GROMACS .gro file of C-alpha atoms in nm:
model
  417
    1MET     CA    1  12.409  14.287  10.564
    2THR     CA    2  12.173  14.231  10.252
    3ALA     CA    3  11.830  14.267  10.373
    4ILE     CA    4  11.607  13.953  10.328
    5ASN     CA    5  11.228  13.929  10.363
    6LEU     CA    6  11.222  13.587  10.575
    7ALA     CA    7  10.852  13.566  10.524
    8ASP     CA    8  10.850  13.550  10.144
    9ARG     CA    9  10.875  13.205  10.013
   10GLY     CA   10  10.955  13.364   9.655
   11VAL     CA   11  11.288  13.496   9.764
   12ASP     CA   12  11.571  13.344   9.540
   13LEU     CA   13  11.857  13.269   9.766
   14GLY     CA   14  12.070  13.187   9.476
   15GLU     CA   15  12.060  13.578   9.413
   16TRP     CA   16  12.182  13.656   9.774
   17ASP     CA   17  12.456  13.935   9.724
   18GLY     CA   18  12.580  13.907  10.068
   19SER     CA   19  12.881  13.713  10.228
   20ALA     CA   20  12.846  13.362  10.372
   21ALA     CA   21  12.924  13.514  10.711
   22ASP     CA   22  12.612  13.751  10.646
   23PHE     CA   23  12.393  13.463  10.561
   24ALA     CA   24  12.487  13.253  10.879
   25ALA     CA   25  12.416  13.583  11.076
   26ALA     CA   26  12.067  13.618  10.918
   27VAL     CA   27  11.996  13.240  11.006
   28ARG     CA   28  12.129  13.265  11.349
   29GLN     CA   29  11.932  13.593  11.419
   30TRP     CA   30  11.607  13.423  11.300
   31LEU     CA   31  11.669  13.135  11.526
   32ASP     CA   32  11.742  13.378  11.829
   33ASP     CA   33  11.448  13.559  11.765
   34ASN     CA   34  11.214  13.238  11.734
   35LEU     CA   35  11.353  12.990  11.967
   36THR     CA   36  11.142  13.167  12.251
   37GLY     CA   37  10.831  13.181  12.426
   38GLU     CA   38  10.634  12.863  12.362
   39PHE     CA   39  10.925  12.721  12.151
   40ALA     CA   40  11.170  12.797  12.411
   41ASN     CA   41  11.180  12.437  12.579
   42LEU     CA   42  11.205  12.271  12.272
   43LYS     CA   43  11.572  12.317  12.231
   44SER     CA   44  11.777  11.988  12.167
   45ARG     CA   45  11.437  11.788  12.169
   46GLY     CA   46  11.316  11.504  11.944
   47GLY     CA   47  11.554  11.290  11.700
   48PRO     CA   48  11.619  10.926  11.676
   49GLY     CA   49  11.535  10.751  11.982
   50SER     CA   50  11.354  11.075  12.123
   51GLU     CA   51  11.073  11.150  11.861
   52HIS     CA   52  10.805  11.121  12.120
   53GLU     CA   53  10.932  11.439  12.276
   54PHE     CA   54  10.711  11.759  12.245
   55TYR     CA   55  10.566  11.622  11.893
   56GLY     CA   56  10.300  11.882  11.868
   57PRO     CA   57  10.500  12.163  11.946
   58ARG     CA   58  10.773  12.055  11.739
   59LEU     CA   59  10.504  12.000  11.424
   60ALA     CA   60  10.410  12.377  11.517
   61TRP     CA   61  10.774  12.482  11.481
   62ASP     CA   62  10.829  12.318  11.166
   63ARG     CA   63  10.505  12.499  11.028
   64LEU     CA   64  10.664  12.833  11.144
   65LEU     CA   65  10.989  12.746  10.978
   66ALA     CA   66  10.776  12.702  10.650
   67ALA     CA   67  10.563  13.033  10.679
   68SER     CA   68  10.925  13.211  10.747
   69GLY     CA   69  11.066  13.050  10.437
   70TRP     CA   70  11.310  12.811  10.611
   71THR     CA   71  11.194  12.502  10.462
   72CYS     CA   72  11.294  12.325  10.129
   73LEU     CA   73  11.587  12.571  10.090
   74GLY     CA   74  11.742  12.375   9.820
   75TRP     CA   75  11.449  12.341   9.602
   76PRO     CA   76  11.407  12.548   9.277
   77VAL     CA   77  11.181  12.864   9.352
   78GLU     CA   78  10.932  12.759   9.100
   79HIS     CA   79  10.852  12.431   9.319
   80GLY     CA   80  10.809  12.646   9.644
   81GLY     CA   81  11.177  12.620   9.753
   82ARG     CA   82  11.462  12.910   9.781
   83ASN     CA   83  11.701  12.793   9.528
   84ALA     CA   84  11.981  12.798   9.797
   85SER     CA   85  12.323  12.706   9.727
   86ILE     CA   86  12.513  12.417   9.887
   87GLU     CA   87  12.713  12.656  10.086
   88GLN     CA   88  12.396  12.829  10.210
   89ARG     CA   89  12.219  12.492  10.294
   90ILE     CA   90  12.525  12.387  10.485
   91ILE     CA   91  12.532  12.720  10.680
   92PHE     CA   92  12.164  12.655  10.753
   93HIS     CA   93  12.186  12.304  10.899
   94GLN     CA   94  12.521  12.408  11.101
   95GLU     CA   95  12.352  12.714  11.264
   96TYR     CA   96  12.021  12.510  11.325
   97ALA     CA   97  12.226  12.234  11.519
   98ARG     CA   98  12.429  12.509  11.707
   99ALA     CA   99  12.120  12.682  11.801
  100GLY     CA  100  12.003  12.360  11.954
  101ALA     CA  101  11.682  12.377  11.749
  102PRO     CA  102  11.442  12.090  11.779
  103ALA     CA  103  11.484  11.795  11.558
  104ARG     CA  104  11.239  11.839  11.247
  105VAL     CA  105  10.933  11.606  11.208
  106SER     CA  106  10.900  11.684  10.824
  107HIS     CA  107  11.243  11.546  10.737
  108VAL     CA  108  11.117  11.271  10.517
  109GLY     CA  109  10.889  11.470  10.283
  110GLU     CA  110  11.124  11.755  10.281
  111GLU     CA  111  11.482  11.602  10.249
  112LEU     CA  112  11.379  11.260  10.071
  113LEU     CA  113  11.038  11.261   9.872
  114GLY     CA  114  11.072  11.639   9.773
  115PRO     CA  115  11.388  11.621   9.588
  116THR     CA  116  11.289  11.273   9.427
  117LEU     CA  117  10.974  11.412   9.292
  118ILE     CA  118  11.135  11.717   9.158
  119ALA     CA  119  11.392  11.474   8.959
  120PHE     CA  120  11.169  11.201   8.880
  121GLY     CA  121  10.811  11.304   8.928
  122THR     CA  122  10.561  11.418   8.657
  123GLU     CA  123  10.440  11.765   8.653
  124GLU     CA  124  10.087  11.668   8.798
  125GLN     CA  125  10.286  11.486   9.093
  126LYS     CA  126  10.482  11.786   9.172
  127LYS     CA  127  10.178  12.030   9.170
  128ARG     CA  128   9.962  11.785   9.387
  129PHE     CA  129  10.238  11.700   9.666
  130LEU     CA  130  10.518  11.957   9.675
  131PRO     CA  131  10.307  12.262   9.827
  132GLY     CA  132  10.195  12.027  10.108
  133ILE     CA  133  10.558  11.958  10.198
  134THR     CA  134  10.680  12.304  10.172
  135THR     CA  135  10.404  12.397  10.424
  136VAL     CA  136  10.431  12.075  10.644
  137ASP     CA  137  10.073  12.023  10.606
  138GLU     CA  138  10.139  11.666  10.484
  139LEU     CA  139  10.376  11.430  10.634
  140TRP     CA  140  10.544  11.119  10.477
  141ALA     CA  141  10.689  10.800  10.564
  142GLN     CA  142  10.917  10.555  10.382
  143GLY     CA  143  10.823  10.214  10.281
  144TYR     CA  144  11.099  10.044  10.179
  145SER     CA  145  11.228   9.774  10.443
  146GLU     CA  146  11.032   9.448  10.489
  147PRO     CA  147  11.076   9.153  10.733
  148GLY     CA  148  11.247   8.953  10.472
  149ALA     CA  149  11.420   9.226  10.289
  150GLY     CA  150  11.564   9.478  10.542
  151SER     CA  151  11.911   9.546  10.448
  152ASP     CA  152  11.878   9.359  10.093
  153LEU     CA  153  11.633   9.582   9.951
  154ALA     CA  154  11.610   9.418   9.616
  155ASN     CA  155  11.448   9.116   9.769
  156ILE     CA  156  11.106   9.299   9.861
  157SER     CA  157  10.783   9.097   9.804
  158THR     CA  158  10.502   9.371   9.861
  159THR     CA  159  10.286   9.341   9.535
  160ALA     CA  160  10.112   9.618   9.341
  161THR     CA  161   9.873   9.509   9.061
  162LEU     CA  162   9.707   9.765   8.829
  163ASP     CA  163   9.334   9.722   8.833
  164GLY     CA  164   9.179   9.973   8.619
  165ASP     CA  165   9.270  10.314   8.735
  166LYS     CA  166   9.416  10.181   9.068
  167TRP     CA  167   9.711   9.985   9.201
  168VAL     CA  168   9.605   9.749   9.433
  169ILE     CA  169   9.858   9.670   9.719
  170ASN     CA  170   9.952   9.367   9.934
  171GLY     CA  171  10.229   9.302  10.168
  172GLN     CA  172  10.412   9.433  10.481
  173LYS     CA  173  10.664   9.699  10.532
  174ILE     CA  174  10.864   9.730  10.860
  175TRP     CA  175  11.085   9.990  11.051
  176THR     CA  176  10.868  10.262  10.889
  177SER     CA  177  10.958  10.575  11.064
  178LEU     CA  178  10.670  10.797  11.203
  179ALA     CA  179  10.401  10.610  10.984
  180HIS     CA  180  10.156  10.645  11.250
  181VAL     CA  181  10.160  11.024  11.216
  182ALA     CA  182  10.192  11.041  10.861
  183GLN     CA  183   9.926  11.105  10.599
  184TRP     CA  184  10.131  10.938  10.302
  185ALA     CA  185  10.417  10.693  10.248
  186PHE     CA  186  10.627  10.633   9.943
  187VAL     CA  187  10.636  10.247   9.902
  188LEU     CA  188  10.839  10.028   9.669
  189CYS     CA  189  10.652   9.745   9.547
  190ARG     CA  190  10.687   9.467   9.279
  191THR     CA  191  10.446   9.532   8.997
  192GLU     CA  192  10.599   9.267   8.740
  193PRO     CA  193  10.492   8.899   8.842
  194GLY     CA  194  10.759   8.685   8.818
  195SER     CA  195  11.036   8.954   8.862
  196SER     CA  196  11.348   8.917   9.086
  197ARG     CA  197  11.594   9.149   9.241
  198HIS     CA  198  11.610   9.509   9.116
  199LYS     CA  199  11.380   9.446   8.830
  200GLY     CA  200  11.006   9.493   8.820
  201LEU     CA  201  10.971   9.732   9.090
  202SER     CA  202  10.778  10.039   9.111
  203PHE     CA  203  10.788  10.354   9.353
  204LEU     CA  204  10.426  10.461   9.451
  205LEU     CA  205  10.274  10.714   9.663
  206VAL     CA  206  10.016  10.571   9.892
  207PRO     CA  207   9.772  10.727  10.146
  208LEU     CA  208   9.783  10.562  10.479
  209ASP     CA  209   9.457  10.694  10.601
  210GLN     CA  210   9.245  10.429  10.427
  211PRO     CA  211   9.073  10.083  10.478
  212GLY     CA  212   9.319   9.808  10.415
  213VAL     CA  213   9.618   9.976  10.575
  214THR     CA  214   9.726   9.901  10.934
  215VAL     CA  215   9.988  10.075  11.111
  216ARG     CA  216  10.125   9.904  11.418
  217PRO     CA  217  10.420  10.082  11.648
  218ILE     CA  218  10.703   9.881  11.750
  219GLN     CA  219  10.839   9.932  12.079
  220GLN     CA  220  11.229   9.979  12.081
  221LEU     CA  221  11.484   9.917  12.368
  222THR     CA  222  11.443  10.292  12.452
  223GLY     CA  223  11.064  10.225  12.529
  224THR     CA  224  10.948  10.456  12.269
  225SER     CA  225  10.796  10.355  11.949
  226GLU     CA  226  10.880  10.582  11.636
  227PHE     CA  227  10.909  10.270  11.403
  228ASN     CA  228  10.608  10.069  11.292
  229GLU     CA  229  10.492   9.781  11.101
  230VAL     CA  230  10.266   9.872  10.810
  231PHE     CA  231  10.024   9.599  10.660
  232PHE     CA  232   9.866   9.651  10.306
  233ASP     CA  233   9.573   9.425  10.267
  234ASP     CA  234   9.421   9.532   9.910
  235ALA     CA  235   9.499   9.882   9.996
  236THR     CA  236   9.496  10.099   9.689
  237THR     CA  237   9.657  10.414   9.510
  238GLU     CA  238   9.572  10.597   9.189
  239ALA     CA  239   9.718  10.460   8.894
  240GLY     CA  240   9.893  10.788   8.838
  241LEU     CA  241  10.077  10.789   9.141
  242VAL     CA  242  10.367  10.599   9.033
  243VAL     CA  243  10.704  10.798   9.019
  244GLY     CA  244  10.911  10.727   8.712
  245GLU     CA  245  10.803  10.448   8.470
  246PRO     CA  246  10.620  10.146   8.627
  247GLY     CA  247  10.925   9.876   8.657
  248GLU     CA  248  11.180  10.138   8.709
  249GLY     CA  249  11.129  10.182   9.101
  250TRP     CA  250  11.485  10.067   9.183
  251LYS     CA  251  11.649  10.387   8.991
  252VAL     CA  252  11.414  10.602   9.183
  253ALA     CA  253  11.447  10.445   9.511
  254MET     CA  254  11.845  10.473   9.459
  255GLY     CA  255  11.804  10.823   9.356
  256LEU     CA  256  11.624  10.894   9.682
  257LEU     CA  257  11.889  10.717   9.904
  258GLU     CA  258  12.157  10.985   9.741
  259PHE     CA  259  11.929  11.293   9.858
  260GLU     CA  260  11.913  11.111  10.190
  261ARG     CA  261  12.274  11.153  10.253
  262GLY     CA  262  12.299  11.525  10.159
  263VAL     CA  263  12.412  11.857  10.312
  264SER     CA  264  12.189  11.793  10.613
  265THR     CA  265  12.488  11.530  10.709
  266LEU     CA  266  12.684  11.835  10.801
  267GLY     CA  267  12.416  11.988  11.036
  268GLN     CA  268  12.404  11.608  11.198
  269GLN     CA  269  12.790  11.645  11.263
  270VAL     CA  270  12.731  11.965  11.451
  271GLY     CA  271  12.484  11.785  11.649
  272PHE     CA  272  12.738  11.502  11.703
  273SER     CA  273  12.981  11.768  11.820
  274ARG     CA  274  12.752  11.877  12.068
  275GLU     CA  275  12.695  11.557  12.230
  276LEU     CA  276  13.060  11.504  12.244
  277GLU     CA  277  13.120  11.853  12.423
  278HIS     CA  278  12.855  11.776  12.673
  279ILE     CA  279  13.027  11.417  12.742
  280VAL     CA  280  13.349  11.594  12.800
  281GLU     CA  281  13.183  11.849  13.045
  282MET     CA  282  13.045  11.538  13.219
  283ALA     CA  283  13.382  11.353  13.225
  284LYS     CA  284  13.545  11.676  13.388
  285ALA     CA  285  13.270  11.703  13.637
  286ASN     CA  286  13.254  11.360  13.764
  287GLY     CA  287  13.629  11.321  13.769
  288SER     CA  288  13.623  11.034  13.487
  289SER     CA  289  13.850  11.254  13.279
  290ASN     CA  290  14.123  11.161  13.508
  291SER     CA  291  14.139  10.802  13.353
  292PRO     CA  292  14.382  10.784  13.082
  293VAL     CA  293  14.154  10.535  12.886
  294ILE     CA  294  13.883  10.778  12.903
  295ARG     CA  295  14.094  11.083  12.793
  296GLU     CA  296  14.226  10.838  12.489
  297ARG     CA  297  13.873  10.737  12.374
  298ILE     CA  298  13.757  11.117  12.402
  299ALA     CA  299  14.048  11.237  12.194
  300ARG     CA  300  13.993  10.957  11.959
  301ALA     CA  301  13.631  11.047  11.938
  302TRP     CA  302  13.701  11.424  11.868
  303LEU     CA  303  13.955  11.331  11.588
  304GLU     CA  304  13.749  11.128  11.404
  305LEU     CA  305  13.474  11.375  11.398
  306ARG     CA  306  13.699  11.598  11.227
  307VAL     CA  307  13.784  11.315  10.964
  308MET     CA  308  13.417  11.283  10.925
  309ARG     CA  309  13.353  11.641  10.855
  310ALA     CA  310  13.626  11.665  10.584
  311HIS     CA  311  13.485  11.339  10.411
  312ALA     CA  312  13.149  11.505  10.410
  313GLN     CA  313  13.252  11.828  10.286
  314ARG     CA  314  13.444  11.638   9.986
  315THR     CA  315  13.149  11.436   9.929
  316LEU     CA  316  12.946  11.717   9.857
  317ALA     CA  317  13.158  11.864   9.641
  318VAL     CA  318  13.189  11.537   9.428
  319VAL     CA  319  12.826  11.482   9.427
  320ASP     CA  320  12.764  11.805   9.301
  321THR     CA  321  12.972  11.726   8.980
  322GLY     CA  322  12.798  11.397   8.961
  323GLY     CA  323  13.065  11.154   9.051
  324ALA     CA  324  12.999  11.027   9.412
  325GLY     CA  325  13.102  10.677   9.358
  326GLY     CA  326  13.102  10.498   9.690
  327ALA     CA  327  13.143  10.820   9.897
  328ALA     CA  328  12.781  10.791  10.028
  329SER     CA  329  12.832  10.436  10.176
  330VAL     CA  330  13.182  10.539  10.334
  331SER     CA  331  13.002  10.828  10.499
  332LYS     CA  332  12.724  10.599  10.646
  333LEU     CA  333  13.002  10.373  10.779
  334LEU     CA  334  13.193  10.660  10.924
  335TRP     CA  335  12.913  10.838  11.124
  336ALA     CA  336  12.727  10.507  11.224
  337ASN     CA  337  13.014  10.367  11.403
  338TRP     CA  338  13.136  10.660  11.551
  339HIS     CA  339  12.785  10.757  11.710
  340ARG     CA  340  12.761  10.390  11.822
  341ASP     CA  341  13.099  10.413  11.998
  342LEU     CA  342  12.980  10.758  12.148
  343GLY     CA  343  12.695  10.595  12.324
  344GLU     CA  344  12.938  10.346  12.469
  345LEU     CA  345  13.161  10.618  12.562
  346ALA     CA  346  12.886  10.816  12.731
  347MET     CA  347  12.806  10.511  12.958
  348ALA     CA  348  13.168  10.452  13.035
  349VAL     CA  349  13.205  10.822  13.115
  350GLN     CA  350  12.902  10.787  13.371
  351GLY     CA  351  13.015  10.461  13.519
  352ALA     CA  352  12.775  10.277  13.735
  353PRO     CA  353  12.508  10.546  13.741
  354SER     CA  354  12.443  10.470  13.369
  355LEU     CA  355  12.280  10.172  13.486
  356ILE     CA  356  12.005  10.333  13.675
  357ALA     CA  357  11.679  10.459  13.560
  358PRO     CA  358  11.628  10.836  13.654
  359ASP     CA  359  11.330  10.957  13.850
  360ARG     CA  360  11.067  11.094  13.631
  361THR     CA  361  10.816  11.193  13.894
  362SER     CA  362  10.849  11.558  13.866
  363GLU     CA  363  10.621  11.781  13.680
  364GLY     CA  364  10.685  11.931  13.338
  365GLU     CA  365  10.787  11.620  13.148
  366PRO     CA  366  10.740  11.615  12.757
  367ASN     CA  367  10.391  11.526  12.649
  368ASN     CA  368  10.441  11.147  12.497
  369ILE     CA  369  10.197  11.095  12.189
  370PHE     CA  370  10.318  10.755  12.172
  371GLU     CA  371  10.228  10.637  12.520
  372PRO     CA  372  10.457  10.360  12.541
  373ASP     CA  373  10.454  10.133  12.860
  374GLN     CA  374  10.824  10.238  12.953
  375VAL     CA  375  11.090  10.303  13.206
  376GLU     CA  376  11.194  10.671  13.117
  377LEU     CA  377  11.568  10.712  13.022
  378ASP     CA  378  11.803  10.982  13.060
  379GLN     CA  379  11.950  11.144  12.719
  380TRP     CA  380  12.259  10.911  12.755
  381GLN     CA  381  12.082  10.589  12.831
  382ARG     CA  382  11.873  10.660  12.523
  383LEU     CA  383  12.175  10.749  12.324
  384PHE     CA  384  12.354  10.437  12.399
  385LEU     CA  385  12.040  10.216  12.320
  386PHE     CA  386  11.935  10.370  12.009
  387THR     CA  387  12.292  10.395  11.860
  388ARG     CA  388  12.289  10.009  11.861
  389ALA     CA  389  12.053  10.053  11.562
  390ASP     CA  390  12.280  10.294  11.365
  391THR     CA  391  12.501  10.042  11.209
  392ILE     CA  392  12.185   9.856  11.073
  393TYR     CA  393  11.922  10.100  10.974
  394GLY     CA  394  11.943  10.302  10.644
  395GLY     CA  395  12.202  10.032  10.503
  396SER     CA  396  12.391   9.815  10.738
  397ASN     CA  397  12.749   9.807  10.779
  398GLU     CA  398  12.770   9.479  10.574
  399VAL     CA  399  12.572   9.611  10.283
  400GLN     CA  400  12.771   9.927  10.264
  401ARG     CA  401  13.129   9.748  10.263
  402ASN     CA  402  12.975   9.534   9.964
  403ILE     CA  403  12.880   9.839   9.774
  404ILE     CA  404  13.219   9.971   9.826
  405ALA     CA  405  13.392   9.635   9.754
  406GLU     CA  406  13.173   9.567   9.433
  407ARG     CA  407  13.113   9.909   9.276
  408VAL     CA  408  13.397  10.109   9.351
  409LEU     CA  409  13.710   9.853   9.410
  410GLY     CA  410  13.563   9.628   9.140
  411LEU     CA  411  13.584   9.293   9.354
  412PRO     CA  412  13.372   8.966   9.269
  413ARG     CA  413  13.016   9.005   9.389
  414GLU     CA  414  12.905   8.823   9.710
  415ALA     CA  415  12.764   8.484   9.668
  416ARG     CA  416  12.396   8.484   9.692
  417PRO     CA  417  12.178   8.198   9.806
   0.00000   0.00000   0.00000
């Protein structure tokens, strides 16, 4: 196997001359060597609905990944990345999921904002913000949705007015993941008075630790609070911290959403596969696998997961050649509905015990930095409750179907009030 200095961020993985199997072995070996000691109890911790679990140790884990050169793999080397190929990035995400490594706390910066700045940002913006993302020293939140503009993102009303050398921001964002632990947010604002829909929007980079910004956690069905309301009352950011030209924020925002549905989705599917495997084991253990209905649902879930994987691989190939079309919307529909149904399957397999809260009086439970006033749930109860939102966040089912109908099939646009 070709030697690789994992601690050297300057290594260009695009020049890797070993096989894909060798690269997978290198990733697997590093994970085996490092998911030990203080990080051993982080396996399968965190993620949607469980972001409260071991937050501090998971942040330390992310910084170890960064120091070892395993963050920002697909970024160009000149921006602190590793110039990894799509194949290498897929391998990394798959091996990461197979190892049960913890959910990342730096996903928004690394997978969303970083690629967006590389594509649309100025050289000054790249020099200022990309290093903090690669080292996981600065965490980011996404300021898109609003109370009156969730799935209908073009209807946002948060305003930003240029006043000398600063933008002055007023409005409210909602469902802002992990804003209470982030230092910065990228915020889509309306910067042209009288504009409507997609026109007159700008993509601003805004510090959250300042007067005029209030972050208020939202307690979810799971009892945890990883989403937030964020209020801007004459908050400010520098005039030069607009990504792209003022008024062209929609273009930047849509570019970011394409990055969101990139290679990490295949790693996500490995995680889905592990969840399904655990449910099958549970069904065998408690005898529910004897039910023809349960067996049929498990078989359907297994088959649909493979369809999802085939679609994701085809989508990545198409995106790489610049012709994605509505593939990202199809992907969102596939995984969101599948994962919601998996939560329902987990409850059906458990049966009546799924309705009983587990006893959490034993020692050694994860530190909960969110300190919610909650009844603790087991992983399957949490999966069931949180996946109710899978078909809503990141673009609801209805919005995805409209995109496919209007932009791919050429059907008439839906009537708007």
